[in-house]
Coordinates of C-alpha atoms and ligand atoms in Angstrom, one line a residue:
X24 CA -117.3 -42.8 -3.3
X25 CA -114.9 -42.0 -6.2
X26 CA -111.5 -43.7 -6.0
X27 CA -109.8 -40.4 -5.8
X28 CA -111.4 -39.8 -2.4
X29 CA -110.8 -43.2 -1.0
X30 CA -107.2 -43.9 -2.0
X31 CA -104.7 -41.7 -0.4
X32 CA -107.2 -39.1 0.7
X33 CA -105.2 -38.7 3.9
X34 CA -101.8 -38.6 2.3
X35 CA -101.2 -42.3 3.1
X36 CA -100.7 -44.5 0.1
X37 CA -98.6 -47.4 -1.1
X38 CA -98.0 -48.1 -4.8
X39 CA -97.1 -51.8 -5.2
X40 CA -95.7 -54.0 -8.0
X41 CA -94.2 -51.2 -10.0
X42 CA -91.1 -50.8 -12.0
X43 CA -89.7 -48.1 -9.7
X44 CA -87.1 -45.6 -11.1
X45 CA -86.3 -43.5 -8.0
X46 CA -84.0 -41.1 -9.9
X47 CA -81.9 -40.9 -6.6
X48 CA -78.3 -40.2 -7.4
X49 CA -77.3 -38.5 -4.1
X50 CA -78.1 -35.1 -5.5
X51 CA -78.3 -33.3 -8.9
X52 CA -76.7 -35.2 -11.8
X53 CA -73.7 -33.5 -13.4
X54 CA -73.3 -34.4 -17.0
X55 CA -75.0 -37.7 -18.1
X56 CA -76.6 -39.9 -15.5
X57 CA -75.4 -43.5 -15.3
X58 CA -77.9 -46.3 -16.3
X59 CA -81.0 -45.4 -14.3
X60 CA -81.2 -47.5 -11.1
X61 CA -84.5 -49.4 -10.8
X62 CA -86.4 -51.7 -8.6
X63 CA -88.1 -54.2 -11.0
X64 CA -90.9 -55.3 -8.7
X65 CA -90.9 -52.3 -6.3
X66 CA -93.1 -50.5 -3.9
X67 CA -93.3 -46.8 -2.8
X68 CA -95.1 -46.0 0.5
X69 CA -96.2 -42.6 1.5
X70 CA -97.3 -41.8 5.1
X71 CA -98.8 -38.4 5.9
X72 CA -97.6 -37.0 2.6
X73 CA -93.9 -38.1 3.0
X74 CA -92.1 -41.0 1.4
X75 CA -91.7 -43.8 4.1
X76 CA -90.4 -46.6 1.9
X77 CA -88.9 -47.2 -1.5
X78 CA -87.7 -50.7 -2.3
X79 CA -88.5 -54.3 -3.2
X80 CA -92.2 -55.1 -2.9
X81 CA -91.3 -58.3 -1.1
X82 CA -89.5 -56.3 1.6
X83 CA -92.4 -53.8 2.2
X84 CA -92.8 -53.7 6.0
X85 CA -96.0 -55.2 7.3
X86 CA -97.6 -52.0 8.6
X87 CA -97.2 -50.3 5.3
X88 CA -99.1 -53.2 3.6
X89 CA -102.2 -52.0 5.4
X90 CA -102.1 -48.5 3.7
X91 CA -104.6 -47.7 0.9
X92 CA -103.0 -49.5 -2.1
X93 CA -102.5 -48.8 -5.8
X94 CA -101.5 -51.8 -7.8
X95 CA -99.3 -50.6 -10.6
X96 CA -99.3 -54.0 -12.2
X97 CA -95.7 -53.7 -13.5
X98 CA -96.0 -50.1 -14.8
X99 CA -93.1 -47.7 -14.5
X100 CA -93.2 -45.3 -11.5
X101 CA -91.1 -42.1 -11.5
X102 CA -90.8 -39.2 -9.1
X103 CA -93.4 -36.5 -9.7
X104 CA -92.1 -34.1 -12.4
X105 CA -90.7 -30.7 -11.5
X106 CA -91.5 -27.8 -13.9
X107 CA -88.8 -25.3 -12.8
X108 CA -89.8 -22.5 -15.2
X109 CA -93.3 -21.2 -16.0
X110 CA -94.8 -17.7 -16.4
X111 CA -98.2 -18.6 -14.9
X112 CA -100.2 -16.6 -13.9
X113 CA -101.3 -14.9 -17.2
X114 CA -104.7 -13.9 -18.5
X115 CA -104.8 -15.0 -22.2
X116 CA -102.9 -16.6 -25.1
X117 CA -101.2 -14.7 -27.9
X118 CA -101.5 -17.2 -30.7
X119 CA -101.9 -14.5 -33.3
X120 CA -98.3 -13.4 -32.6
X121 CA -97.2 -17.0 -33.3
X122 CA -98.9 -16.7 -36.7
X123 CA -97.1 -13.4 -37.4
X124 CA -93.8 -15.1 -36.6
X125 CA -94.7 -18.0 -38.9
X126 CA -95.2 -15.4 -41.6
X127 CA -91.8 -13.8 -40.9
X128 CA -92.0 -11.5 -37.9
X129 CA -89.3 -11.9 -35.3
X130 CA -90.0 -12.3 -31.5
X131 CA -87.6 -9.4 -30.8
X132 CA -89.3 -7.0 -33.2
X133 CA -92.7 -7.9 -31.7
X134 CA -91.6 -6.8 -28.3
X135 CA -91.4 -3.2 -29.7
X136 CA -95.1 -3.4 -30.7
X137 CA -95.6 -3.5 -34.4
X138 CA -97.7 -1.0 -36.3
X139 CA -98.9 0.6 -33.1
X140 CA -100.6 -2.6 -31.9
X141 CA -99.6 -3.8 -28.4
X142 CA -97.5 -6.9 -28.8
X143 CA -95.3 -9.1 -26.7
X144 CA -94.9 -8.9 -22.9
X145 CA -96.5 -5.4 -22.8
X146 CA -99.6 -6.9 -24.4
X147 CA -99.8 -9.7 -21.8
X148 CA -99.4 -7.0 -19.1
X149 CA -102.4 -5.1 -20.7
X150 CA -104.5 -8.3 -20.8
X151 CA -103.6 -8.9 -17.2
X152 CA -104.4 -5.4 -16.0
X153 CA -107.8 -5.6 -17.8
X154 CA -108.8 -9.0 -16.4
X155 CA -110.6 -9.6 -13.1
X156 CA -108.7 -11.7 -10.5
X157 CA -111.3 -14.4 -10.9
X158 CA -110.7 -14.7 -14.6
X159 CA -106.9 -14.8 -14.2
X160 CA -107.3 -17.5 -11.5
X161 CA -109.7 -19.5 -13.6
X162 CA -107.4 -19.4 -16.7
X163 CA -104.3 -20.3 -14.6
X164 CA -106.1 -23.1 -12.8
X165 CA -106.9 -24.7 -16.2
X166 CA -103.2 -24.4 -17.2
X167 CA -102.0 -25.9 -13.9
X168 CA -104.5 -28.7 -14.3
X169 CA -103.0 -29.5 -17.7
X170 CA -99.6 -29.5 -16.1
X171 CA -100.8 -31.9 -13.5
X172 CA -102.3 -34.3 -16.0
X173 CA -98.9 -34.5 -17.6
X174 CA -97.2 -35.4 -14.4
X175 CA -96.0 -32.1 -12.9
X176 CA -96.2 -32.2 -9.1
X177 CA -93.9 -29.2 -8.4
X178 CA -94.3 -26.1 -10.4
X179 CA -92.5 -22.7 -10.4
X180 CA -94.7 -19.7 -11.1
X181 CA -93.2 -16.3 -12.1
X182 CA -94.7 -12.9 -11.8
X183 CA -93.5 -10.6 -14.6
X184 CA -96.6 -9.5 -16.5
X185 CA -97.2 -6.8 -13.9
X186 CA -94.6 -4.3 -15.2
X187 CA -95.3 -1.9 -12.3
X188 CA -95.4 -2.3 -8.5
X189 CA -99.2 -2.6 -7.9
X190 CA -99.7 -5.2 -10.6
X191 CA -96.6 -7.2 -9.6
X192 CA -97.9 -7.3 -6.0
X193 CA -101.3 -8.4 -7.4
X194 CA -99.6 -11.2 -9.3
X195 CA -97.7 -12.4 -6.2
X196 CA -101.0 -12.5 -4.3
X197 CA -102.6 -14.5 -7.1
X198 CA -99.7 -16.9 -7.0
X199 CA -100.3 -17.3 -3.3
X200 CA -104.0 -18.1 -4.0
X201 CA -103.0 -20.7 -6.7
X202 CA -100.4 -22.2 -4.3
X203 CA -103.2 -22.8 -1.7
X204 CA -105.6 -24.2 -4.3
X205 CA -103.7 -26.6 -6.5
X206 CA -102.4 -30.1 -5.6
X207 CA -98.9 -29.2 -6.8
X208 CA -96.2 -27.8 -4.6
X209 CA -95.8 -24.2 -5.9
X210 CA -92.6 -22.2 -5.9
X211 CA -93.0 -18.4 -6.2
X212 CA -90.5 -16.3 -8.2
X213 CA -90.6 -12.5 -8.6
X214 CA -89.6 -11.8 -12.2
X215 CA -89.4 -8.1 -11.5
X216 CA -87.2 -7.2 -14.4
X217 CA -89.1 -8.4 -17.5
X218 CA -90.8 -6.1 -20.0
X219 CA -91.0 -2.4 -20.6
X220 CA -90.4 -0.5 -17.3
X221 CA -92.8 2.1 -15.9
X222 CA -91.6 5.8 -16.1
X223 CA -89.1 7.2 -15.6
X224 CA -87.4 4.1 -17.0
X225 CA -85.2 1.1 -16.8
X226 CA -82.6 2.1 -14.2
X227 CA -85.0 3.8 -11.9
X228 CA -87.3 0.7 -12.0
X229 CA -84.4 -1.7 -11.3
X230 CA -83.5 0.4 -8.2
X231 CA -87.0 0.6 -7.0
X232 CA -87.4 -3.2 -7.3
X233 CA -84.5 -3.6 -4.9
X234 CA -85.4 -0.8 -2.5
X235 CA -89.2 -1.2 -2.4
X236 CA -90.8 -4.1 -4.3
X237 CA -88.7 -7.1 -3.2
X238 CA -88.7 -6.0 0.5
X239 CA -92.5 -5.5 0.4
X240 CA -93.0 -9.0 -1.2
X241 CA -90.6 -10.5 1.4
X242 CA -92.3 -8.8 4.3
X243 CA -95.6 -10.3 3.1
X244 CA -94.0 -13.8 2.8
X245 CA -94.8 -14.0 -0.9
X246 CA -91.4 -14.9 -2.4
X247 CA -89.2 -17.9 -2.9
X248 CA -86.9 -16.5 -5.5
X249 CA -86.3 -13.7 -8.1
X250 CA -85.5 -13.6 -11.8
X251 CA -84.6 -11.1 -14.5
X252 CA -84.8 -11.1 -18.3
X253 CA -81.3 -10.1 -19.4
X254 CA -81.3 -9.4 -23.1
X255 CA -80.8 -6.4 -25.4
X256 CA -84.6 -6.0 -25.8
X257 CA -85.0 -6.1 -22.0
X258 CA -82.6 -5.5 -19.1
X259 CA -78.9 -5.2 -18.9
X260 CA -76.9 -7.5 -16.6
X261 CA -75.9 -4.4 -14.5
X262 CA -79.6 -3.7 -13.9
X263 CA -80.1 -7.2 -12.6
X264 CA -76.9 -7.5 -10.4
X265 CA -78.3 -5.5 -7.4
X266 CA -81.5 -7.5 -7.4
X267 CA -79.7 -10.8 -7.5
X268 CA -77.2 -9.8 -4.8
X269 CA -80.1 -8.6 -2.5
X270 CA -82.0 -11.8 -3.1
X271 CA -78.9 -13.9 -2.3
X272 CA -78.5 -11.9 1.0
X273 CA -82.1 -12.6 1.8
X274 CA -81.6 -16.4 1.2
X275 CA -83.8 -16.5 -1.9
X276 CA -83.4 -18.6 -5.0
X277 CA -81.9 -16.6 -7.9
X278 CA -82.5 -17.1 -11.6
X279 CA -81.7 -15.3 -14.9
X280 CA -83.2 -15.5 -18.3
X281 CA -80.0 -15.3 -20.3
X282 CA -78.6 -15.8 -23.9
X283 CA -82.1 -16.6 -25.3
X284 CA -81.7 -14.2 -28.3
X285 CA -78.1 -13.3 -28.4
X286 CA -74.7 -14.2 -26.8
X287 CA -74.2 -12.5 -23.4
X288 CA -71.9 -12.5 -20.4
X289 CA -74.8 -13.0 -18.1
X290 CA -74.6 -16.9 -18.0
X291 CA -70.9 -16.9 -17.0
X292 CA -71.6 -14.2 -14.4
X293 CA -74.5 -16.2 -13.0
X294 CA -72.3 -19.3 -12.7
X295 CA -69.5 -17.4 -11.1
X296 CA -71.9 -16.0 -8.5
X297 CA -73.6 -19.4 -7.8
X298 CA -77.1 -18.4 -8.9
X299 CA -79.6 -21.2 -8.5
X300 CA -80.3 -21.4 -12.2
X301 CA -79.7 -19.7 -15.5
X302 CA -82.3 -20.3 -18.1
X303 CA -82.7 -20.5 -22.0
X304 CA -79.0 -20.4 -23.1
X305 CA -79.7 -20.9 -26.8
X306 CA -76.8 -18.6 -27.5
X307 CA -74.5 -19.8 -24.7
X308 CA -70.8 -19.4 -25.7
X309 CA -67.9 -21.7 -24.7
X310 CA -67.0 -19.5 -21.7
X311 CA -70.5 -19.9 -20.4
X312 CA -70.3 -23.7 -20.9
X313 CA -67.0 -23.8 -18.9
X314 CA -68.3 -21.5 -16.2
X315 CA -71.5 -23.6 -15.7
X316 CA -69.6 -26.8 -15.6
X317 CA -67.5 -25.4 -12.8
X318 CA -70.4 -24.1 -10.7
X319 CA -73.5 -25.4 -8.9
X320 CA -75.8 -23.2 -11.1
X321 CA -78.2 -25.4 -13.0
X322 CA -78.5 -24.8 -16.8
X323 CA -82.2 -24.8 -17.6
X324 CA -83.1 -25.5 -21.2
X325 CA -86.5 -24.5 -22.6
X326 CA -87.1 -26.3 -25.9
X327 CA -90.7 -25.1 -26.2
X328 CA -89.4 -21.5 -26.6
X329 CA -86.7 -22.5 -29.1
X330 CA -89.3 -24.4 -31.1
X331 CA -92.1 -21.9 -31.0
X332 CA -90.0 -18.8 -31.8
X333 CA -88.2 -20.6 -34.6
X334 CA -84.8 -19.9 -33.2
X335 CA -82.2 -21.4 -35.6
X336 CA -79.6 -21.5 -32.8
X337 CA -79.7 -24.3 -30.2
X338 CA -78.3 -24.3 -26.7
X339 CA -75.0 -26.3 -26.6
X340 CA -76.6 -29.1 -24.6
X341 CA -74.1 -31.8 -25.5
X342 CA -71.2 -29.5 -24.7
X343 CA -72.8 -28.7 -21.3
X344 CA -73.3 -32.4 -20.5
X345 CA -69.8 -33.4 -21.7
X346 CA -68.3 -30.7 -19.5
X347 CA -70.2 -31.9 -16.5
X348 CA -72.8 -29.1 -16.0
X349 CA -76.1 -29.8 -14.3
X350 CA -78.8 -29.6 -17.0
X351 CA -82.6 -29.3 -16.4
X352 CA -85.5 -28.9 -18.8
X353 CA -88.7 -26.9 -18.3
X354 CA -91.8 -25.9 -20.2
X355 CA -91.3 -22.1 -20.0
X356 CA -95.2 -22.1 -20.1
X357 CA -96.1 -18.5 -21.3
X358 CA -98.3 -17.0 -23.9
X359 CA -95.4 -15.4 -25.9
X360 CA -92.8 -18.0 -26.7
X361 CA -93.9 -21.4 -25.2
X362 CA -97.6 -22.4 -24.7
X363 CA -96.5 -25.9 -23.5
X364 CA -98.1 -27.2 -20.3
X365 CA -96.7 -30.8 -20.7
X366 CA -93.3 -31.4 -19.2
X367 CA -93.0 -34.8 -21.0
X368 CA -93.5 -32.9 -24.2
X369 CA -90.8 -30.5 -23.3
X370 CA -88.5 -33.4 -22.5
X371 CA -89.4 -35.1 -25.8
X372 CA -88.5 -31.8 -27.7
X373 CA -85.2 -31.6 -25.7
X374 CA -84.3 -35.1 -26.8
X375 CA -84.6 -34.4 -30.5
X376 CA -83.9 -30.6 -30.7
X377 CA -81.0 -30.6 -28.2
X378 CA -79.9 -34.2 -28.5
X379 CA -80.5 -35.3 -24.9
X380 CA -80.7 -39.1 -24.2
X381 CA -83.8 -40.5 -22.5
X382 CA -81.8 -40.8 -19.3
X383 CA -80.6 -37.2 -19.4
X384 CA -84.1 -36.0 -20.2
X385 CA -85.6 -37.8 -17.3
X386 CA -83.0 -36.4 -14.9
X387 CA -83.6 -33.0 -16.4
X388 CA -87.3 -33.0 -15.4
X389 CA -86.9 -34.6 -12.0
X390 CA -83.8 -34.4 -9.8
X391 CA -82.0 -31.6 -11.8
X392 CA -85.2 -29.5 -12.0
X393 CA -85.6 -29.7 -8.3
X394 CA -82.0 -28.4 -7.9
X395 CA -82.8 -25.6 -10.3
X396 CA -85.3 -24.4 -7.7
X397 CA -83.1 -25.1 -4.7
X398 CA -85.4 -27.9 -3.7
X399 CA -83.2 -30.9 -4.1
X400 CA -83.7 -31.9 -0.5
X401 CA -87.5 -31.9 -0.9
X402 CA -88.7 -33.2 -4.3
X403 CA -87.3 -34.6 -7.6
X404 CA -86.5 -38.2 -6.5
X405 CA -88.1 -41.1 -4.7
X406 CA -86.3 -41.1 -1.4
X407 CA -87.5 -41.6 2.2
X408 CA -88.4 -38.3 3.8
X409 CA -89.1 -36.4 0.5
X410 CA -92.6 -35.3 -0.5
X411 CA -94.8 -38.2 -1.6
X412 CA -95.0 -37.2 -5.3
X413 CA -94.9 -39.8 -8.0
X414 CA -96.3 -40.6 -11.5
X415 CA -97.5 -44.0 -12.7
X416 CA -96.9 -44.3 -16.4
X417 CA -99.2 -46.1 -18.8
X418 CA -96.8 -49.0 -19.3
X419 CA -93.5 -50.4 -17.9
X420 CA -91.1 -48.5 -20.2
X421 CA -89.8 -45.1 -18.9
X422 CA -89.1 -44.0 -22.4
X423 CA -92.9 -43.6 -22.9
X424 CA -92.4 -40.2 -21.3
X425 CA -90.3 -38.9 -24.1
X426 CA -92.1 -40.8 -26.8
X427 CA -95.8 -40.3 -26.7
X428 CA -95.6 -36.8 -28.1
X429 CA -98.9 -34.9 -27.8
X430 CA -100.2 -37.3 -25.3
X431 CA -98.7 -37.6 -21.8
X432 CA -98.0 -41.2 -21.1
X433 CA -99.1 -40.6 -17.5
X434 CA -101.8 -42.6 -16.0
X435 CA -101.9 -41.6 -12.3
X436 CA -100.4 -38.7 -10.5
X437 CA -99.8 -38.7 -6.7
X438 CA -99.1 -35.4 -5.0
X439 CA -98.1 -35.5 -1.3
X440 CA -99.6 -39.0 -1.0
X441 CA -102.9 -38.1 -2.5
X442 CA -104.2 -39.2 -5.9
X443 CA -104.3 -35.8 -7.6
X444 CA -105.0 -37.0 -11.2
X445 CA -106.3 -40.3 -12.7
X446 CA -106.7 -40.8 -16.4
X447 CA -110.3 -41.3 -17.2
X448 CA -109.8 -44.6 -19.0
X449 CA -109.1 -46.5 -15.8
X450 CA -105.4 -47.1 -15.2
X451 CA -103.6 -48.8 -12.4
X452 CA -105.9 -50.9 -10.2
X453 CA -106.7 -49.4 -6.8
X454 CA -107.8 -51.7 -3.9
Ligands
LIG528 O1 -89.2 -17.0 -21.1 N1 -88.1 -14.2 -22.5 C1 -88.8 -13.7 -21.6 N2 -89.9 -14.2 -21.1 C2 -90.6 -15.3 -21.7 C3 -91.5 -14.8 -22.7 C4 -92.4 -13.7 -22.3 C5 -93.5 -13.3 -23.3 O2 -93.2 -13.2 -24.5 O3 -94.6 -13.2 -22.9 C6 -89.8 -16.4 -22.1 O4 -89.6 -16.8 -23.2
LIG529 FE1 -89.2 -17.7 -19.3

């Protein structure tokens, strides 16, 4: 029987003799985390999918020593990573558009469709509409498998390539299928205001989303949160306000894509209204920094998009951290601006492009990313009662995660107490 079936098949598992970094700070980290607390020879036990013990290996209670055991042999163990911003499901890549940008085209101009060829979000919508459900699912499964192998145990999925009601509902149904089929915990966001609206246009679509689409999705139990792309080439803040307010009344998580391509008042507004997160922020201004520092709204930075679109402007990450904002990092996995599936790679880019320290980057892809989804009570740190999600790195040094660019330094991934991924070259010893 393969080890994956024997060890932790029931959601019961104990990882022993690990350098455990629980990333438990009593909630999301504002500004820079202190030195990362660690248990040098630690154990993490998971019973029925939930964490039952985190502490010194010598103090592991006797009954938990009888669980299926993974000997980490001194390797670092971190919470399962949380990717709080992806655009899965989609049907195909758009690498040729990247080549066009490398030759001088701009992302914003591509959204208009250049030379009569479909480009940008509208092209992904056309690819999606032309693809069979089975093909979209197969493509998305491969991407989520890549995310898993890089350590992601919680992943947010956004709709948004539907661009009209029937296709958006189809995407939400596909997200539901993926949620049932992948080992990760899936969070479902309706990105209802994204690309070109259907006739008669932007304002009518924004109203219809609130009066019809969101209530239908909610009635079918398909939604954890909503999002809107607020940018000159997409939607205005006033288009998004009724959607965000309706979602807050319904108790959903609320997100905005803001200040990606130009300065905007959207981030400060989001902070003042306590949205769950505001994402991108490459062009965030000092007012936005101050507003975020004074609010629970998480600032989600997406270095893959900054890097792949060649944006010369960087989000003011150091100013956000110095002011005490809560900063997360995500892949933004999408075919237009960020084909990254690896959260460690996103964290590594954030360290160099946005000047995060290793400690800040690790908090940004664990405990703070959980807060960016409103899931701080459930995932993002190794604490008794939380979901039994963890990663065993390939060595004892946590910095491996932001160092081994192009190769996730992740050896074993445990999701809800089950071994969900094991690197093929062996790894931590199971017994
Ligand atoms: O987060 N900016 C809006 N949405 C995506 C890109 C969508 C696309 O180009 O397909 C993003 O960068
Ligand atoms: Fe995005």
